[in-house]
Amino acid sequence: MIVALFVSASAFSQTCLDDVWQCLTNKQVPKAKKFMESCMASNPDNAAVWLMQANVNVQLYIYDQERMEKDPSVSPRYPNALEDAYLAFQKAMELDPKVEPKSGLLGAKEGQQLLADAFNAKGAAAHKKNKYDEALKYYGYAAKCYELGKKKENAAVVYYYTALVYNDMKDMTNFEKMMVKAIESNPKISAGAYTELYYIYKDRKDTVKCAELLAKAEKNFPDEKALYEPLMDYCAMTGNTEKLMELCDKAIASGDKALIPTCATYLSNAKSYAKAEQILREALANDPNNFALLKQMGYRYALEYYDLMDQRKRAMDTRQWDEANRIYQGPERKAAMENAHEWCEKAYKVNSDDLDNNRILREMKVLLGLPADPELNAKIQARQQN
């Protein structure tokens, strides 16, 4: 009796699936959906039924897309078709990993791969509208679909986009997790992924991870300009002035003039003042009114002044009074102040709204005993209030 019931149910499911298949073949998608409801009700644990259900949902999704292309004002009749297709494909594979589709239809693994691009697009659309939970859901589906097929490297792109969603949500724990996963899935995913992670590790003062990450970045992006800044920052932070100078020479040789102020900043931070001044003067000879170059020249001399004052403090802390007095009375301190003032003032004449430059300029005026500038003070106060 039990065997007879099983055979009867099996025969019914095959007849039912044949009817659905025939409807799909004839492009009668809504009719296929109605037949499918009957199949599913009678065979809820049959892998072939779930696979057919997935194919029906894919066709319902396509059916809606074609309707909306003809008339953008209409709404989808089956808004959950794509997600339902994904879940049905998964259920089919769960029940029988070797389940085969009927002629002309999608297999479970093939079908999920096909859905990946659509889920990725839906995730991007949701992210653009700041619907973060929805974006994460669709990106999650897309990543799983990509991982099943030949385009596994595309999953890394989805992890990267997912990280950006978490960044907008201010969830930095998952932002970092997704960036790491993106790089692990595809080391050539993006130089930007390495840069983002570098500054996270730097904030933690984890120089070991910084070094490992940048080494991997250089290996995969040997000539990537976007990596110059984190590489320079690391060299300045660790005192590797030799490599820093090599990076700066390489950056300048690339012909990208925007990298010159960046190089000067990190050279100054590393106390390579002469090299910073050299590249700035060479650039200013061809572009004397470039604000970024003028500002960095002022910054270079301001840092030298601060460095001298730090040296004086250390001398005073160790009761080396003669050395402390020598630094304070020596010509280097006064020259650094005067040069910082001169270059910051030149920069101010080109752009009077830069807060950092204005602060240094005002400080040097005070230190040098120069008259206060009411306009400068007003600009600083206005920017601080904002």
GROMACS .gro file of N, CA, C and O in nm, residues 105-159:
model
  220
  105LEU      N    1   1.569   2.413  -1.914
  105LEU     CA    2   1.555   2.490  -1.790
  105LEU      C    3   1.688   2.495  -1.714
  105LEU      O    4   1.786   2.427  -1.751
  106LEU      N    5   1.692   2.572  -1.610
  106LEU     CA    6   1.815   2.596  -1.535
  106LEU      C    7   1.835   2.492  -1.426
  106LEU      O    8   1.740   2.457  -1.354
  107GLY      N    9   1.961   2.446  -1.412
  107GLY     CA   10   1.996   2.362  -1.298
  107GLY      C   11   2.010   2.449  -1.174
  107GLY      O   12   2.017   2.573  -1.184
  108ALA      N   13   2.015   2.387  -1.056
  108ALA     CA   14   2.017   2.463  -0.931
  108ALA      C   15   2.140   2.551  -0.919
  108ALA      O   16   2.131   2.670  -0.884
  109LYS      N   17   2.256   2.497  -0.950
  109LYS     CA   18   2.379   2.574  -0.939
  109LYS      C   19   2.386   2.681  -1.047
  109LYS      O   20   2.417   2.797  -1.021
  110GLU      N   21   2.354   2.641  -1.169
  110GLU     CA   22   2.355   2.734  -1.283
  110GLU      C   23   2.257   2.848  -1.260
  110GLU      O   24   2.285   2.965  -1.288
  111GLY      N   25   2.142   2.814  -1.205
  111GLY     CA   26   2.038   2.915  -1.183
  111GLY      C   27   2.081   3.021  -1.083
  111GLY      O   28   2.058   3.141  -1.103
  112GLN      N   29   2.147   2.977  -0.976
  112GLN     CA   30   2.192   3.073  -0.875
  112GLN      C   31   2.300   3.165  -0.931
  112GLN      O   32   2.305   3.284  -0.898
  113GLN      N   33   2.387   3.109  -1.014
  113GLN     CA   34   2.489   3.194  -1.078
  113GLN      C   35   2.424   3.301  -1.163
  113GLN      O   36   2.467   3.417  -1.166
  114LEU      N   37   2.316   3.263  -1.232
  114LEU     CA   38   2.246   3.356  -1.320
  114LEU      C   39   2.183   3.470  -1.240
  114LEU      O   40   2.171   3.583  -1.289
  115LEU      N   41   2.143   3.442  -1.117
  115LEU     CA   42   2.077   3.543  -1.034
  115LEU      C   43   2.175   3.645  -0.976
  115LEU      O   44   2.133   3.752  -0.931
  116ALA      N   45   2.303   3.613  -0.974
  116ALA     CA   46   2.401   3.695  -0.902
  116ALA      C   47   2.402   3.840  -0.949
  116ALA      O   48   2.397   3.933  -0.866
  117ASP      N   49   2.409   3.862  -1.080
  117ASP     CA   50   2.416   3.999  -1.131
  117ASP      C   51   2.291   4.079  -1.094
  117ASP      O   52   2.299   4.198  -1.062
  118ALA      N   53   2.175   4.012  -1.100
  118ALA     CA   54   2.050   4.081  -1.066
  118ALA      C   55   2.048   4.120  -0.919
  118ALA      O   56   2.007   4.232  -0.884
  119PHE      N   57   2.092   4.030  -0.831
  119PHE     CA   58   2.098   4.063  -0.688
  119PHE      C   59   2.198   4.176  -0.662
  119PHE      O   60   2.174   4.264  -0.579
  120ASN      N   61   2.309   4.172  -0.733
  120ASN     CA   62   2.411   4.277  -0.717
  120ASN      C   63   2.351   4.413  -0.754
  120ASN      O   64   2.371   4.513  -0.683
  121ALA      N   65   2.277   4.417  -0.865
  121ALA     CA   66   2.215   4.542  -0.909
  121ALA      C   67   2.110   4.591  -0.808
  121ALA      O   68   2.101   4.711  -0.779
  122LYS      N   69   2.033   4.497  -0.752
  122LYS     CA   70   1.932   4.535  -0.653
  122LYS      C   71   1.997   4.585  -0.525
  122LYS      O   72   1.948   4.678  -0.460
  123GLY      N   73   2.111   4.526  -0.490
  123GLY     CA   74   2.185   4.572  -0.372
  123GLY      C   75   2.237   4.714  -0.392
  123GLY      O   76   2.225   4.798  -0.302
  124ALA      N   77   2.290   4.741  -0.510
  124ALA     CA   78   2.341   4.875  -0.541
  124ALA      C   79   2.229   4.978  -0.539
  124ALA      O   80   2.245   5.090  -0.488
  125ALA      N   81   2.112   4.941  -0.594
  125ALA     CA   82   1.998   5.033  -0.597
  125ALA      C   83   1.949   5.064  -0.455
  125ALA      O   84   1.917   5.179  -0.422
  126ALA      N   85   1.947   4.961  -0.371
  126ALA     CA   86   1.903   4.982  -0.232
  126ALA      C   87   2.003   5.068  -0.155
  126ALA      O   88   1.964   5.156  -0.078
  127HIS      N   89   2.131   5.045  -0.179
  127HIS     CA   90   2.235   5.125  -0.112
  127HIS      C   91   2.223   5.272  -0.152
  127HIS      O   92   2.235   5.362  -0.069
  128LYS      N   93   2.199   5.295  -0.280
  128LYS     CA   94   2.186   5.433  -0.330
  128LYS      C   95   2.071   5.506  -0.261
  128LYS      O   96   2.077   5.627  -0.238
  129LYS      N   97   1.967   5.432  -0.223
  129LYS     CA   98   1.851   5.491  -0.154
  129LYS      C   99   1.867   5.488  -0.002
  129LYS      O  100   1.771   5.517   0.070
  130ASN      N  101   1.987   5.449   0.045
  130ASN     CA  102   2.016   5.440   0.189
  130ASN      C  103   1.930   5.336   0.260
  130ASN      O  104   1.907   5.345   0.381
  131LYS      N  105   1.885   5.235   0.185
  131LYS     CA  106   1.813   5.122   0.245
  131LYS      C  107   1.915   5.014   0.279
  131LYS      O  108   1.932   4.916   0.206
  132TYR      N  109   1.985   5.036   0.389
  132TYR     CA  110   2.103   4.956   0.419
  132TYR      C  111   2.073   4.808   0.444
  132TYR      O  112   2.144   4.720   0.395
  133ASP      N  113   1.969   4.778   0.520
  133ASP     CA  114   1.936   4.638   0.548
  133ASP      C  115   1.901   4.563   0.420
  133ASP      O  116   1.941   4.448   0.400
  134GLU      N  117   1.827   4.630   0.333
  134GLU     CA  118   1.791   4.570   0.205
  134GLU      C  119   1.915   4.549   0.118
  134GLU      O  120   1.930   4.444   0.053
  135ALA      N  121   2.003   4.646   0.118
  135ALA     CA  122   2.128   4.633   0.040
  135ALA      C  123   2.211   4.516   0.090
  135ALA      O  124   2.264   4.438   0.010
  136LEU      N  125   2.222   4.503   0.221
  136LEU     CA  126   2.300   4.392   0.278
  136LEU      C  127   2.238   4.257   0.241
  136LEU      O  128   2.311   4.161   0.212
  137LYS      N  129   2.106   4.249   0.243
  137LYS     CA  130   2.038   4.124   0.207
  137LYS      C  131   2.070   4.084   0.063
  137LYS      O  132   2.112   3.970   0.037
  138TYR      N  133   2.054   4.179  -0.029
  138TYR     CA  134   2.076   4.146  -0.170
  138TYR      C  135   2.224   4.120  -0.200
  138TYR      O  136   2.256   4.031  -0.279
  139TYR      N  137   2.312   4.197  -0.139
  139TYR     CA  138   2.455   4.171  -0.159
  139TYR      C  139   2.493   4.034  -0.103
  139TYR      O  140   2.578   3.964  -0.159
  140GLY      N  141   2.429   3.996   0.006
  140GLY     CA  142   2.455   3.863   0.064
  140GLY      C  143   2.415   3.753  -0.032
  140GLY      O  144   2.488   3.656  -0.053
  141TYR      N  145   2.297   3.768  -0.095
  141TYR     CA  146   2.254   3.670  -0.195
  141TYR      C  147   2.350   3.668  -0.313
  141TYR      O  148   2.387   3.562  -0.364
  142ALA      N  149   2.389   3.786  -0.359
  142ALA     CA  150   2.477   3.796  -0.477
  142ALA      C  151   2.610   3.725  -0.450
  142ALA      O  152   2.660   3.650  -0.534
  143ALA      N  153   2.667   3.749  -0.333
  143ALA     CA  154   2.797   3.688  -0.300
  143ALA      C  155   2.786   3.536  -0.300
  143ALA      O  156   2.873   3.466  -0.356
  144LYS      N  157   2.680   3.482  -0.240
  144LYS     CA  158   2.663   3.337  -0.235
  144LYS      C  159   2.644   3.279  -0.375
  144LYS      O  160   2.695   3.170  -0.406
  145CYS      N  161   2.571   3.351  -0.459
  145CYS     CA  162   2.551   3.305  -0.596
  145CYS      C  163   2.682   3.304  -0.675
  145CYS      O  164   2.712   3.210  -0.748
  146TYR      N  165   2.761   3.410  -0.660
  146TYR     CA  166   2.889   3.417  -0.731
  146TYR      C  167   2.984   3.306  -0.685
  146TYR      O  168   3.061   3.250  -0.764
  147GLU      N  169   2.980   3.275  -0.556
  147GLU     CA  170   3.073   3.176  -0.502
  147GLU      C  171   3.049   3.036  -0.559
  147GLU      O  172   3.138   2.951  -0.555
  148LEU      N  173   2.930   3.013  -0.614
  148LEU     CA  174   2.897   2.881  -0.666
  148LEU      C  175   2.955   2.854  -0.804
  148LEU      O  176   2.964   2.740  -0.846
  149GLY      N  177   2.992   2.960  -0.876
  149GLY     CA  178   3.028   2.941  -1.016
  149GLY      C  179   3.169   2.979  -1.053
  149GLY      O  180   3.257   2.995  -0.969
  150LYS      N  181   3.188   2.998  -1.182
  150LYS     CA  182   3.320   3.030  -1.235
  150LYS      C  183   3.361   3.174  -1.205
  150LYS      O  184   3.478   3.208  -1.212
  151LYS      N  185   3.263   3.259  -1.173
  151LYS     CA  186   3.292   3.400  -1.145
  151LYS      C  187   3.312   3.425  -0.996
  151LYS      O  188   3.262   3.522  -0.940
  152LYS      N  189   3.384   3.336  -0.929
  152LYS     CA  190   3.402   3.349  -0.784
  152LYS      C  191   3.469   3.480  -0.745
  152LYS      O  192   3.444   3.534  -0.638
  153GLU      N  193   3.554   3.531  -0.834
  153GLU     CA  194   3.623   3.657  -0.804
  153GLU      C  195   3.524   3.772  -0.792
  153GLU      O  196   3.552   3.874  -0.727
  154ASN      N  197   3.406   3.758  -0.855
  154ASN     CA  198   3.305   3.863  -0.845
  154ASN      C  199   3.248   3.874  -0.704
  154ASN      O  200   3.195   3.979  -0.666
  155ALA      N  201   3.259   3.767  -0.628
  155ALA     CA  202   3.213   3.773  -0.489
  155ALA      C  203   3.294   3.876  -0.412
  155ALA      O  204   3.242   3.944  -0.323
  156ALA      N  205   3.421   3.890  -0.447
  156ALA     CA  206   3.507   3.988  -0.379
  156ALA      C  207   3.455   4.129  -0.401
  156ALA      O  208   3.460   4.212  -0.310
  157VAL      N  209   3.405   4.157  -0.521
  157VAL     CA  210   3.350   4.288  -0.550
  157VAL      C  211   3.228   4.315  -0.462
  157VAL      O  212   3.211   4.425  -0.408
  158VAL      N  213   3.146   4.212  -0.444
  158VAL     CA  214   3.028   4.226  -0.360
  158VAL      C  215   3.068   4.249  -0.215
  158VAL      O  216   3.007   4.329  -0.144
  159TYR      N  217   3.172   4.179  -0.168
  159TYR     CA  218   3.219   4.201  -0.031
  159TYR      C  219   3.267   4.346  -0.014
  159TYR      O  220   3.244   4.408   0.090
   0.00000   0.00000   0.00000
